[in-house]
mmCIF file of C-alpha atoms in Angstrom:
data_model
loop_
_atom_site.group_PDB
_atom_site.id
_atom_site.type_symbol
_atom_site.label_atom_id
_atom_site.label_comp_id
_atom_site.label_asym_id
_atom_site.label_seq_id
_atom_site.Cartn_x
_atom_site.Cartn_y
_atom_site.Cartn_z
ATOM 1 C CA MET A 1 -0.014 -0.077 0.083
ATOM 2 C CA SER A 2 1.780 3.406 -0.975
ATOM 3 C CA GLU A 3 2.321 6.406 1.418
ATOM 4 C CA GLN A 4 -0.133 8.918 1.592
ATOM 5 C CA LYS A 5 0.656 11.769 -0.424
ATOM 6 C CA TYR A 6 0.399 15.619 0.207
ATOM 7 C CA SER A 7 0.842 18.759 -1.229
ATOM 8 C CA ILE A 8 2.607 20.253 1.347
ATOM 9 C CA VAL A 9 4.834 18.796 5.052
ATOM 10 C CA LEU A 10 6.382 21.172 7.102
ATOM 11 C CA ARG A 11 8.585 19.197 9.722
ATOM 12 C CA ASP A 12 9.329 19.010 13.112
ATOM 13 C CA CYS A 13 7.347 22.281 14.055
ATOM 14 C CA ARG A 14 6.440 23.439 17.598
ATOM 15 C CA LEU A 15 3.551 24.564 18.485
ATOM 16 C CA LEU A 16 2.148 27.663 20.763
ATOM 17 C CA GLY A 17 2.010 25.767 24.518
ATOM 18 C CA ALA A 18 4.463 22.960 23.323
ATOM 19 C CA GLY A 19 7.392 23.849 25.559
ATOM 20 C CA ASP A 20 10.021 21.326 25.904
ATOM 21 C CA ARG A 21 7.437 18.888 24.289
ATOM 22 C CA GLU A 22 7.993 16.717 21.276
ATOM 23 C CA THR A 23 7.209 18.672 17.850
ATOM 24 C CA VAL A 24 4.965 17.992 15.346
ATOM 25 C CA ASP A 25 4.175 17.671 11.738
ATOM 26 C CA ILE A 26 2.050 19.209 9.563
ATOM 27 C CA ALA A 27 0.545 18.460 6.166
ATOM 28 C CA ILE A 28 -0.750 20.418 3.812
ATOM 29 C CA GLU A 29 -3.226 19.370 0.859
ATOM 30 C CA ASP A 30 -5.448 21.705 -0.868
ATOM 31 C CA ASP A 31 -4.775 24.867 1.203
ATOM 32 C CA THR A 32 -6.372 22.549 4.039
ATOM 33 C CA ILE A 33 -4.600 21.210 7.231
ATOM 34 C CA ALA A 34 -5.317 17.391 6.080
ATOM 35 C CA ALA A 35 -2.937 16.408 9.503
ATOM 36 C CA VAL A 36 -1.127 17.087 12.797
ATOM 37 C CA SER A 37 1.119 14.650 13.980
ATOM 38 C CA PRO A 38 3.985 13.649 15.609
ATOM 39 C CA ARG A 39 5.803 11.847 12.753
ATOM 40 C CA ILE A 40 3.917 12.102 9.294
ATOM 41 C CA SER A 41 4.982 8.986 7.494
ATOM 42 C CA GLY A 42 3.273 10.251 4.109
ATOM 43 C CA LEU A 43 5.763 12.609 1.676
ATOM 44 C CA GLY A 44 4.863 16.051 0.489
ATOM 45 C CA ASP A 45 5.562 17.064 -3.055
ATOM 46 C CA ARG A 46 7.439 19.903 -0.922
ATOM 47 C CA GLU A 47 8.652 19.205 2.535
ATOM 48 C CA ILE A 48 10.139 21.715 4.794
ATOM 49 C CA ASP A 49 11.979 21.714 7.515
ATOM 50 C CA ILE A 50 11.096 24.320 10.420
ATOM 51 C CA LYS A 51 14.025 22.573 12.814
ATOM 52 C CA GLY A 52 11.862 23.452 16.073
ATOM 53 C CA LYS A 53 10.851 26.908 15.656
ATOM 54 C CA LEU A 54 7.637 28.093 16.535
ATOM 55 C CA VAL A 55 4.626 27.498 14.041
ATOM 56 C CA CYS A 56 1.322 29.557 15.103
ATOM 57 C CA PRO A 57 -1.449 30.715 13.131
ATOM 58 C CA PRO A 58 -1.368 34.208 11.789
ATOM 59 C CA PHE A 59 -1.315 37.375 13.733
ATOM 60 C CA VAL A 60 -4.828 39.060 13.661
ATOM 61 C CA GLU A 61 -4.613 43.153 13.480
ATOM 62 C CA SER A 62 -7.822 43.768 15.459
ATOM 63 C CA HIS A 63 -7.632 47.433 15.229
ATOM 64 C CA ILE A 64 -6.433 49.686 12.593
ATOM 65 C CA HIS A 65 -7.051 53.030 10.758
ATOM 66 C CA LEU A 66 -6.224 52.115 7.431
ATOM 67 C CA ASP A 67 -8.049 55.037 5.143
ATOM 68 C CA SER A 68 -5.310 57.526 7.464
ATOM 69 C CA ALA A 69 -2.275 55.555 7.559
ATOM 70 C CA LEU A 70 0.863 56.775 5.929
ATOM 71 C CA THR A 71 -0.517 60.315 6.356
ATOM 72 C CA ALA A 72 1.806 61.570 9.421
ATOM 73 C CA GLY A 73 3.013 65.571 8.074
ATOM 74 C CA GLU A 74 -0.239 65.840 6.086
ATOM 75 C CA PRO A 75 -1.162 69.031 5.997
ATOM 76 C CA ARG A 76 0.965 68.837 9.376
ATOM 77 C CA TRP A 77 2.393 67.528 12.243
ATOM 78 C CA ASN A 78 0.760 67.005 15.687
ATOM 79 C CA GLN A 79 2.305 68.979 17.894
ATOM 80 C CA SER A 80 0.209 68.543 21.163
ATOM 81 C CA GLY A 81 0.531 65.041 20.613
ATOM 82 C CA THR A 82 -3.171 64.493 21.717
ATOM 83 C CA LEU A 83 -6.189 62.869 20.538
ATOM 84 C CA PHE A 84 -7.786 65.931 19.805
ATOM 85 C CA GLU A 85 -5.224 67.746 17.087
ATOM 86 C CA GLY A 86 -4.950 64.341 15.612
ATOM 87 C CA ILE A 87 -8.740 64.556 14.913
ATOM 88 C CA GLN A 88 -8.216 68.368 13.448
ATOM 89 C CA ILE A 89 -5.663 67.331 11.760
ATOM 90 C CA TRP A 90 -7.204 64.555 9.884
ATOM 91 C CA GLY A 91 -10.336 66.592 9.168
ATOM 92 C CA GLN A 92 -7.931 68.517 7.203
ATOM 93 C CA ARG A 93 -6.503 66.158 5.517
ATOM 94 C CA LYS A 94 -9.869 64.184 4.625
ATOM 95 C CA GLN A 95 -11.199 67.519 2.673
ATOM 96 C CA GLY A 96 -8.782 65.967 0.014
ATOM 97 C CA LEU A 97 -9.375 62.401 0.009
ATOM 98 C CA THR A 98 -9.779 60.194 -3.194
ATOM 99 C CA LEU A 99 -10.217 56.715 -4.045
ATOM 100 C CA ASN A 100 -6.798 56.265 -5.318
ATOM 101 C CA ASP A 101 -5.337 57.703 -1.802
ATOM 102 C CA VAL A 102 -7.440 55.904 0.104
ATOM 103 C CA LYS A 103 -6.730 52.745 -1.676
ATOM 104 C CA LYS A 104 -3.227 53.475 -2.411
ATOM 105 C CA ARG A 105 -2.421 54.286 1.365
ATOM 106 C CA ALA A 106 -4.494 51.276 2.729
ATOM 107 C CA ILE A 107 -2.942 48.620 0.186
ATOM 108 C CA GLU A 108 0.462 49.304 1.211
ATOM 109 C CA THR A 109 0.125 49.342 4.587
ATOM 110 C CA LEU A 110 -1.569 45.706 4.121
ATOM 111 C CA ARG A 111 1.546 44.765 2.356
ATOM 112 C CA LEU A 112 3.850 45.571 4.873
ATOM 113 C CA GLN A 113 1.153 43.862 7.528
ATOM 114 C CA ALA A 114 1.399 40.554 5.613
ATOM 115 C CA SER A 115 4.999 40.744 5.150
ATOM 116 C CA GLN A 116 5.393 40.572 9.081
ATOM 117 C CA GLY A 117 2.847 37.780 9.418
ATOM 118 C CA ILE A 118 -0.640 39.615 9.686
ATOM 119 C CA LEU A 119 -3.550 37.826 7.666
ATOM 120 C CA PHE A 120 -6.581 38.784 9.349
ATOM 121 C CA VAL A 121 -7.231 43.271 9.462
ATOM 122 C CA ARG A 122 -10.193 44.885 10.993
ATOM 123 C CA SER A 123 -9.915 48.398 9.973
ATOM 124 C CA HIS A 124 -11.904 51.735 10.850
ATOM 125 C CA ALA A 125 -13.237 53.582 7.802
ATOM 126 C CA ASP A 126 -14.061 57.161 8.474
ATOM 127 C CA VAL A 127 -17.827 58.115 7.823
ATOM 128 C CA SER A 128 -18.402 61.925 8.680
ATOM 129 C CA GLU A 129 -17.966 62.663 5.178
ATOM 130 C CA PRO A 130 -20.800 63.008 2.390
ATOM 131 C CA THR A 131 -18.907 61.384 -0.435
ATOM 132 C CA LEU A 132 -18.215 57.940 1.625
ATOM 133 C CA THR A 133 -14.499 58.070 0.296
ATOM 134 C CA ALA A 134 -12.903 56.264 2.413
ATOM 135 C CA LEU A 135 -15.599 53.581 3.302
ATOM 136 C CA GLN A 136 -15.362 53.376 -0.439
ATOM 137 C CA GLY A 137 -12.105 53.192 -0.666
ATOM 138 C CA LEU A 138 -11.600 50.066 1.588
ATOM 139 C CA LEU A 139 -14.498 48.463 0.586
ATOM 140 C CA GLU A 140 -13.142 48.205 -2.967
ATOM 141 C CA VAL A 141 -9.511 47.042 -1.051
ATOM 142 C CA ARG A 142 -11.197 44.048 0.940
ATOM 143 C CA GLU A 143 -12.094 42.423 -2.605
ATOM 144 C CA GLU A 144 -8.678 43.152 -4.013
ATOM 145 C CA VAL A 145 -6.696 41.857 -1.235
ATOM 146 C CA LYS A 146 -8.619 38.554 -0.198
ATOM 147 C CA ASP A 147 -6.542 36.025 -1.687
ATOM 148 C CA TRP A 148 -4.026 37.202 0.095
ATOM 149 C CA MET A 149 -5.840 39.215 3.315
ATOM 150 C CA THR A 150 -8.806 38.982 4.962
ATOM 151 C CA LEU A 151 -10.020 42.137 6.230
ATOM 152 C CA GLN A 152 -13.042 43.638 7.687
ATOM 153 C CA VAL A 153 -13.956 47.462 7.395
ATOM 154 C CA VAL A 154 -15.999 49.040 10.431
ATOM 155 C CA ALA A 155 -18.105 51.745 10.163
ATOM 156 C CA PHE A 156 -16.831 54.735 11.456
ATOM 157 C CA PRO A 157 -18.500 57.873 12.602
ATOM 158 C CA GLN A 158 -15.130 59.699 13.656
ATOM 159 C CA ASP A 159 -16.782 63.138 14.288
ATOM 160 C CA GLY A 160 -20.137 61.222 16.034
ATOM 161 C CA ILE A 161 -23.808 60.178 14.991
ATOM 162 C CA TYR A 162 -25.025 63.659 16.586
ATOM 163 C CA GLY A 163 -22.038 65.918 16.248
ATOM 164 C CA SER A 164 -22.919 67.137 12.450
ATOM 165 C CA PRO A 165 -26.390 67.273 10.447
ATOM 166 C CA GLY A 166 -26.461 63.948 8.653
ATOM 167 C CA ASN A 167 -23.941 61.684 10.256
ATOM 168 C CA ASP A 168 -26.893 59.347 11.414
ATOM 169 C CA LYS A 169 -27.709 58.886 7.823
ATOM 170 C CA LEU A 170 -24.495 58.231 6.697
ATOM 171 C CA LEU A 171 -23.624 55.561 9.323
ATOM 172 C CA ASP A 172 -26.626 53.842 7.574
ATOM 173 C CA LYS A 173 -26.152 54.129 4.707
ATOM 174 C CA SER A 174 -22.772 52.827 4.652
ATOM 175 C CA LEU A 175 -23.966 49.423 6.454
ATOM 176 C CA ASP A 176 -25.916 48.970 3.581
ATOM 177 C CA MET A 177 -23.169 49.569 1.648
ATOM 178 C CA GLY A 178 -21.702 46.655 2.799
ATOM 179 C CA ALA A 179 -19.564 47.336 6.173
ATOM 180 C CA ASP A 180 -18.634 44.399 8.107
ATOM 181 C CA ALA A 181 -19.273 45.950 11.486
ATOM 182 C CA VAL A 182 -20.940 49.831 13.193
ATOM 183 C CA GLY A 183 -18.309 51.658 14.649
ATOM 184 C CA GLY A 184 -19.212 54.295 17.016
ATOM 185 C CA ILE A 185 -17.526 57.380 19.296
ATOM 186 C CA PRO A 186 -19.852 58.251 22.147
ATOM 187 C CA HIS A 187 -17.129 60.110 24.192
ATOM 188 C CA TYR A 188 -16.589 62.788 21.546
ATOM 189 C CA GLU A 189 -20.603 63.340 21.013
ATOM 190 C CA LEU A 190 -21.602 66.604 21.630
ATOM 191 C CA THR A 191 -23.396 65.657 25.580
ATOM 192 C CA ARG A 192 -23.203 62.454 27.474
ATOM 193 C CA GLU A 193 -26.341 62.082 26.485
ATOM 194 C CA ASP A 194 -26.361 62.165 22.743
ATOM 195 C CA GLY A 195 -23.245 59.699 23.934
ATOM 196 C CA VAL A 196 -25.678 57.309 25.388
ATOM 197 C CA LYS A 197 -28.067 57.905 22.399
ATOM 198 C CA SER A 198 -25.506 56.924 20.007
ATOM 199 C CA VAL A 199 -24.701 53.711 21.773
ATOM 200 C CA HIS A 200 -28.075 52.568 21.891
ATOM 201 C CA ARG A 201 -28.617 53.602 17.917
ATOM 202 C CA ILE A 202 -25.123 51.726 17.034
ATOM 203 C CA PHE A 203 -27.199 48.498 18.561
ATOM 204 C CA GLU A 204 -30.232 49.356 16.713
ATOM 205 C CA LEU A 205 -28.225 48.924 13.377
ATOM 206 C CA ALA A 206 -26.578 46.409 13.670
ATOM 207 C CA GLU A 207 -29.578 44.399 14.976
ATOM 208 C CA LYS A 208 -31.205 46.264 11.500
ATOM 209 C CA TYR A 209 -28.347 45.097 9.236
ATOM 210 C CA ASN A 210 -27.238 42.172 11.107
ATOM 211 C CA LYS A 211 -23.590 42.978 11.751
ATOM 212 C CA LEU A 212 -20.786 43.372 14.017
ATOM 213 C CA ILE A 213 -20.386 45.974 16.473
ATOM 214 C CA ASP A 214 -16.418 47.741 17.058
ATOM 215 C CA ILE A 215 -17.065 51.454 19.559
ATOM 216 C CA HIS A 216 -14.342 53.454 20.283
ATOM 217 C CA CYS A 217 -15.284 53.634 23.768
ATOM 218 C CA ASP A 218 -14.485 56.050 26.185
ATOM 219 C CA GLU A 219 -10.684 57.493 24.830
ATOM 220 C CA ILE A 220 -10.064 59.860 27.070
ATOM 221 C CA ASP A 221 -8.605 60.848 30.524
ATOM 222 C CA ASP A 222 -11.592 61.670 31.926
ATOM 223 C CA GLU A 223 -12.719 59.238 34.622
ATOM 224 C CA GLN A 224 -16.026 60.643 34.429
ATOM 225 C CA SER A 225 -16.675 58.752 30.706
ATOM 226 C CA ARG A 226 -18.268 56.014 31.575
ATOM 227 C CA PHE A 227 -19.822 54.819 28.183
ATOM 228 C CA LEU A 228 -18.510 51.357 28.855
ATOM 229 C CA GLU A 229 -21.069 50.252 31.082
ATOM 230 C CA VAL A 230 -23.956 51.795 28.742
ATOM 231 C CA VAL A 231 -22.421 49.514 25.923
ATOM 232 C CA ALA A 232 -22.216 46.394 28.454
ATOM 233 C CA ALA A 233 -26.017 47.063 29.580
ATOM 234 C CA CYS A 234 -26.347 47.100 25.490
ATOM 235 C CA ALA A 235 -24.874 43.832 25.317
ATOM 236 C CA ILE A 236 -26.655 41.734 28.053
ATOM 237 C CA ARG A 237 -30.314 43.074 26.723
ATOM 238 C CA SER A 238 -29.168 42.655 23.174
ATOM 239 C CA GLY A 239 -27.540 38.923 23.728
ATOM 240 C CA ALA A 240 -24.899 40.313 21.833
ATOM 241 C CA GLY A 241 -22.070 39.959 23.668
ATOM 242 C CA SER A 242 -19.208 37.679 21.521
ATOM 243 C CA ARG A 243 -20.277 40.123 18.552
ATOM 244 C CA VAL A 244 -19.325 43.437 20.239
ATOM 245 C CA THR A 245 -16.423 45.036 21.212
ATOM 246 C CA ALA A 246 -15.242 48.201 22.864
ATOM 247 C CA SER A 247 -11.849 49.889 21.468
ATOM 248 C CA HIS A 248 -9.470 51.745 24.006
ATOM 249 C CA THR A 249 -11.580 52.210 27.590
ATOM 250 C CA THR A 250 -8.613 53.893 28.068
ATOM 251 C CA ALA A 251 -10.959 56.019 30.931
ATOM 252 C CA PHE A 252 -11.402 52.701 32.517
ATOM 253 C CA GLY A 253 -7.752 53.071 33.931
ATOM 254 C CA SER A 254 -8.458 55.640 35.641
ATOM 255 C CA TYR A 255 -12.175 55.038 37.218
ATOM 256 C CA ASN A 256 -11.724 54.393 41.274
ATOM 257 C CA ASN A 257 -11.451 50.620 42.361
ATOM 258 C CA ALA A 258 -15.104 50.173 44.164
ATOM 259 C CA TYR A 259 -16.504 51.390 40.556
ATOM 260 C CA ALA A 260 -14.307 49.497 38.541
ATOM 261 C CA PHE A 261 -14.698 46.809 41.011
ATOM 262 C CA LYS A 262 -18.691 46.765 40.197
ATOM 263 C CA LEU A 263 -18.105 47.374 35.885
ATOM 264 C CA MET A 264 -15.652 44.106 36.164
ATOM 265 C CA GLY A 265 -19.171 41.769 37.301
ATOM 266 C CA ILE A 266 -21.195 43.866 34.653
ATOM 267 C CA LEU A 267 -18.368 43.244 31.561
ATOM 268 C CA GLN A 268 -18.355 39.573 32.374
ATOM 269 C CA LYS A 269 -22.164 39.511 32.803
ATOM 270 C CA SER A 270 -21.996 40.918 29.099
ATOM 271 C CA GLY A 271 -19.178 38.682 27.958
ATOM 272 C CA ILE A 272 -18.469 41.770 25.078
ATOM 273 C CA ASN A 273 -14.779 42.111 23.609
ATOM 274 C CA PHE A 274 -12.077 44.590 24.148
ATOM 275 C CA ILE A 275 -9.220 46.017 22.140
ATOM 276 C CA ALA A 276 -6.189 47.662 23.457
ATOM 277 C CA ASN A 277 -4.065 49.814 21.693
ATOM 278 C CA PRO A 278 -0.854 50.223 23.319
ATOM 279 C CA LEU A 279 1.519 51.506 21.159
ATOM 280 C CA ILE A 280 -1.166 54.679 20.497
ATOM 281 C CA ASN A 281 -3.009 54.604 24.421
ATOM 282 C CA ILE A 282 0.048 55.713 25.939
ATOM 283 C CA THR A 283 1.297 57.380 23.590
ATOM 284 C CA LEU A 284 -1.765 59.859 23.382
ATOM 285 C CA GLN A 285 -3.157 59.989 26.723
ATOM 286 C CA GLY A 286 -2.298 61.744 30.059
ATOM 287 C CA ARG A 287 -0.597 64.925 27.709
ATOM 288 C CA ALA A 288 -2.463 66.921 30.294
ATOM 289 C CA ASP A 289 -1.104 65.469 33.418
ATOM 290 C CA SER A 290 1.614 66.938 35.431
ATOM 291 C CA TYR A 291 3.430 64.122 37.602
ATOM 292 C CA PRO A 292 2.695 60.969 37.925
ATOM 293 C CA LYS A 293 1.475 60.890 34.519
ATOM 294 C CA ARG A 294 -1.202 58.134 33.861
ATOM 295 C CA ARG A 295 -0.097 55.317 31.767
ATOM 296 C CA GLY A 296 -3.284 55.215 29.449
ATOM 297 C CA VAL A 297 -3.995 52.034 28.410
ATOM 298 C CA THR A 298 -7.058 50.156 30.052
ATOM 299 C CA ARG A 299 -7.116 47.397 32.675
ATOM 300 C CA VAL A 300 -5.772 44.738 30.120
ATOM 301 C CA LYS A 301 -4.381 42.518 32.994
ATOM 302 C CA GLU A 302 -7.796 42.506 34.946
ATOM 303 C CA LEU A 303 -9.633 41.880 32.244
ATOM 304 C CA TRP A 304 -7.647 38.868 31.359
ATOM 305 C CA GLN A 305 -7.784 38.009 34.732
ATOM 306 C CA HIS A 306 -11.461 38.224 34.987
ATOM 307 C CA GLY A 307 -11.966 35.833 31.641
ATOM 308 C CA LEU A 308 -12.445 38.274 29.449
ATOM 309 C CA ASN A 309 -11.732 38.407 25.428
ATOM 310 C CA VAL A 310 -8.943 40.769 24.970
ATOM 311 C CA SER A 311 -6.836 41.512 21.946
ATOM 312 C CA LEU A 312 -4.647 44.645 20.600
ATOM 313 C CA GLY A 313 -4.133 46.287 17.549
ATOM 314 C CA HIS A 314 -2.128 48.598 16.229
ATOM 315 C CA ASP A 315 -4.424 51.848 15.475
ATOM 316 C CA CYS A 316 -2.165 54.206 13.513
ATOM 317 C CA VAL A 317 0.390 53.303 11.511
ATOM 318 C CA GLN A 318 2.416 56.787 10.301
ATOM 319 C CA ASP A 319 -0.678 59.207 10.754
ATOM 320 C CA PRO A 320 -2.053 62.240 12.401
ATOM 321 C CA TRP A 321 -2.064 60.174 16.041
ATOM 322 C CA TYR A 322 1.271 58.122 15.779
ATOM 323 C CA SER A 323 3.723 59.239 13.246
ATOM 324 C CA LEU A 324 5.734 55.793 13.517
ATOM 325 C CA GLY A 325 4.338 52.543 13.342
ATOM 326 C CA THR A 326 5.795 49.309 11.817
ATOM 327 C CA GLY A 327 3.464 46.856 10.954
ATOM 328 C CA ASN A 328 4.423 44.404 13.388
ATOM 329 C CA MET A 329 2.346 43.120 16.099
ATOM 330 C CA LEU A 330 5.776 41.637 18.173
ATOM 331 C CA ASP A 331 5.942 45.434 18.472
ATOM 332 C CA VAL A 332 2.354 45.484 19.843
ATOM 333 C CA ALA A 333 2.765 42.961 22.100
ATOM 334 C CA HIS A 334 5.987 44.007 23.339
ATOM 335 C CA MET A 335 4.472 47.375 24.585
ATOM 336 C CA ALA A 336 1.565 45.462 25.975
ATOM 337 C CA VAL A 337 4.204 43.291 28.335
ATOM 338 C CA HIS A 338 6.016 46.522 29.620
ATOM 339 C CA VAL A 339 2.579 49.222 29.996
ATOM 340 C CA CYS A 340 0.590 46.638 31.086
ATOM 341 C CA GLN A 341 3.155 45.067 33.455
ATOM 342 C CA MET A 342 2.493 41.579 32.765
ATOM 343 C CA THR A 343 5.404 40.280 32.528
ATOM 344 C CA GLY A 344 5.267 36.995 34.395
ATOM 345 C CA MET A 345 5.276 33.918 31.826
ATOM 346 C CA ALA A 346 1.554 33.127 31.730
ATOM 347 C CA GLU A 347 1.136 36.925 30.928
ATOM 348 C CA ILE A 348 3.723 37.395 28.440
ATOM 349 C CA ALA A 349 1.834 34.285 26.630
ATOM 350 C CA ALA A 350 -1.202 36.046 27.415
ATOM 351 C CA CYS A 351 -0.130 39.205 25.537
ATOM 352 C CA PHE A 352 1.047 36.545 22.499
ATOM 353 C CA ASN A 353 -2.766 35.113 22.383
ATOM 354 C CA MET A 354 -3.864 39.166 22.441
ATOM 355 C CA VAL A 355 -2.231 39.157 19.047
ATOM 356 C CA THR A 356 -3.330 36.296 17.506
ATOM 357 C CA VAL A 357 -6.002 33.661 18.829
ATOM 358 C CA ASN A 358 -7.761 36.156 20.971
ATOM 359 C CA GLY A 359 -8.122 38.759 17.965
ATOM 360 C CA ALA A 360 -9.667 35.701 15.912
ATOM 361 C CA LYS A 361 -12.361 35.662 18.957
ATOM 362 C CA THR A 362 -12.623 39.600 18.286
ATOM 363 C CA LEU A 363 -12.663 39.336 14.637
ATOM 364 C CA TYR A 364 -15.689 36.916 15.384
ATOM 365 C CA LEU A 365 -13.696 34.336 12.885
ATOM 366 C CA GLY A 366 -14.984 31.176 14.437
ATOM 367 C CA ASP A 367 -13.633 27.785 15.381
ATOM 368 C CA ASP A 368 -13.536 26.385 11.982
ATOM 369 C CA ASN A 369 -11.373 29.056 10.317
ATOM 370 C CA TYR A 370 -8.258 29.566 12.497
ATOM 371 C CA GLY A 371 -6.187 27.773 14.319
ATOM 372 C CA ILE A 372 -3.932 24.738 13.821
ATOM 373 C CA ASP A 373 -5.988 21.970 13.493
ATOM 374 C CA ALA A 374 -7.163 19.273 10.871
ATOM 375 C CA GLY A 375 -9.471 20.153 8.387
ATOM 376 C CA LYS A 376 -8.806 24.218 9.184
ATOM 377 C CA PRO A 377 -7.627 26.276 6.361
ATOM 378 C CA ALA A 378 -4.138 25.858 6.428
ATOM 379 C CA ASN A 379 -3.259 29.779 7.050
ATOM 380 C CA LEU A 380 -0.306 29.305 9.501
ATOM 381 C CA ILE A 381 3.136 31.104 9.835
ATOM 382 C CA VAL A 382 6.849 30.073 11.214
ATOM 383 C CA LEU A 383 8.293 32.590 13.446
ATOM 384 C CA ASP A 384 12.151 32.923 14.205
ATOM 385 C CA ALA A 385 12.166 31.981 17.636
ATOM 386 C CA GLU A 386 10.889 28.419 19.666
ATOM 387 C CA ASP A 387 8.120 30.252 21.714
ATOM 388 C CA CYS A 388 5.962 33.128 22.302
ATOM 389 C CA TYR A 389 8.721 34.475 25.073
ATOM 390 C CA ASP A 390 11.333 34.517 22.845
ATOM 391 C CA ALA A 391 9.160 35.943 19.891
ATOM 392 C CA ILE A 392 7.915 38.724 22.013
ATOM 393 C CA ARG A 393 11.654 39.518 23.907
ATOM 394 C CA ASN A 394 13.372 39.441 19.706
ATOM 395 C CA MET A 395 9.755 41.057 17.965
ATOM 396 C CA SER A 396 11.758 39.878 15.179
ATOM 397 C CA CYS A 397 8.667 38.471 13.094
ATOM 398 C CA LYS A 398 9.992 36.936 9.782
ATOM 399 C CA PRO A 399 7.205 34.983 8.976
ATOM 400 C CA PHE A 400 8.483 31.646 6.647
ATOM 401 C CA LEU A 401 5.159 30.716 5.236
ATOM 402 C CA ALA A 402 1.284 32.435 4.767
ATOM 403 C CA ARG A 403 -1.546 31.299 2.798
ATOM 404 C CA VAL A 404 -0.526 28.081 1.418
ATOM 405 C CA SER A 405 -2.143 29.059 -2.104
ATOM 406 C CA LEU A 406 0.062 31.956 -2.311
ATOM 407 C CA ILE A 407 3.332 29.768 -1.073
ATOM 408 C CA LYS A 408 5.387 30.715 -4.233
ATOM 409 C CA LYS A 409 3.735 33.970 -5.385
ATOM 410 C CA PHE A 410 3.612 35.238 -1.932
ATOM 411 C CA ARG A 411 6.573 37.622 -1.839
ATOM 412 C CA ASN A 412 5.385 39.191 -4.508
ATOM 413 C CA CYS A 413 1.982 40.311 -3.425
ATOM 414 C CA ILE A 414 3.758 42.125 -0.875
ATOM 415 C CA GLN A 415 6.037 43.556 -2.159
#
């Protein structure tokens, strides 16, 4: 009886959490993981010796703004380094947006990310302009990159739903056009009442169009900004918790502990997801503080300790809010380890999960579409590291393999 033949067999692979245990072989056939076993006897048309390096699912970029990426310094630099000056600068820059402008910068950024092992991305698109140029551009990019990148697009009313006439209708139209999720920014609305109203409107639209929810929530140093409790309450009442994400929630880090303790129980009941953006949060927040300066990041460690799903994002790559950015999720995880004080071995592993499996849960990818198990799509990367501690410590992301259908031409796709 002849041995089983496969398209590709990866030999001597170390999986996440394997530690010193025996390595495995991974067989791939027709872009699907056919087998994962300590020793696969069948041969592959292509045999690759991984030499004990770490093999993991692709990185997940949970939160980025591709429509504003690569615009740092246009039309001017953010001198104060604040969120609000960034919004003002973007308000000027977006007046000159064109479809080609948005698409070119978005694809360039996605290529940068793909070259570093990111194959799943959620991007917010500003839908506060009547032309909806940013949204249309990213929807077209979503289609153009689908062979080598899974892109979700969030309809994000940067100027608030009720901050300008017509924004509510623009948000509704954006979802009808095909955005994957509905966003919001309640702390930027004109009044607290408008902010609460905006959260309820977001849930109404999500139900109307059967969309995911990802809200910029309490991205401010004001300890009185408490829209997170409104989001959690709406999630509990609607039963939509696993489809709901609260991004940033930086004010949570400034809440008094008595209120934070009460809120944590509500958050656990809601089952919503959280996204922290440590590179940006530690940069933008605390600008009005003297000393001591707050770290400006949400309570990542505490949320993780209480069993809530937390993932991490870049948020910005060379734009009015953040002039730096490499597209490497290990940079993000490395910053989280430090700013969130998650330096224990289990905590470092948790930060790695926040840019992989937790991100997949946030994006609602489904268990069948993510992970290294027989029967799942052959989306995986090989890192120049033996474990997640080594990967984060060195921040060296040189993925050997991505979507297998592109194994030969992948480099051309990302150059």
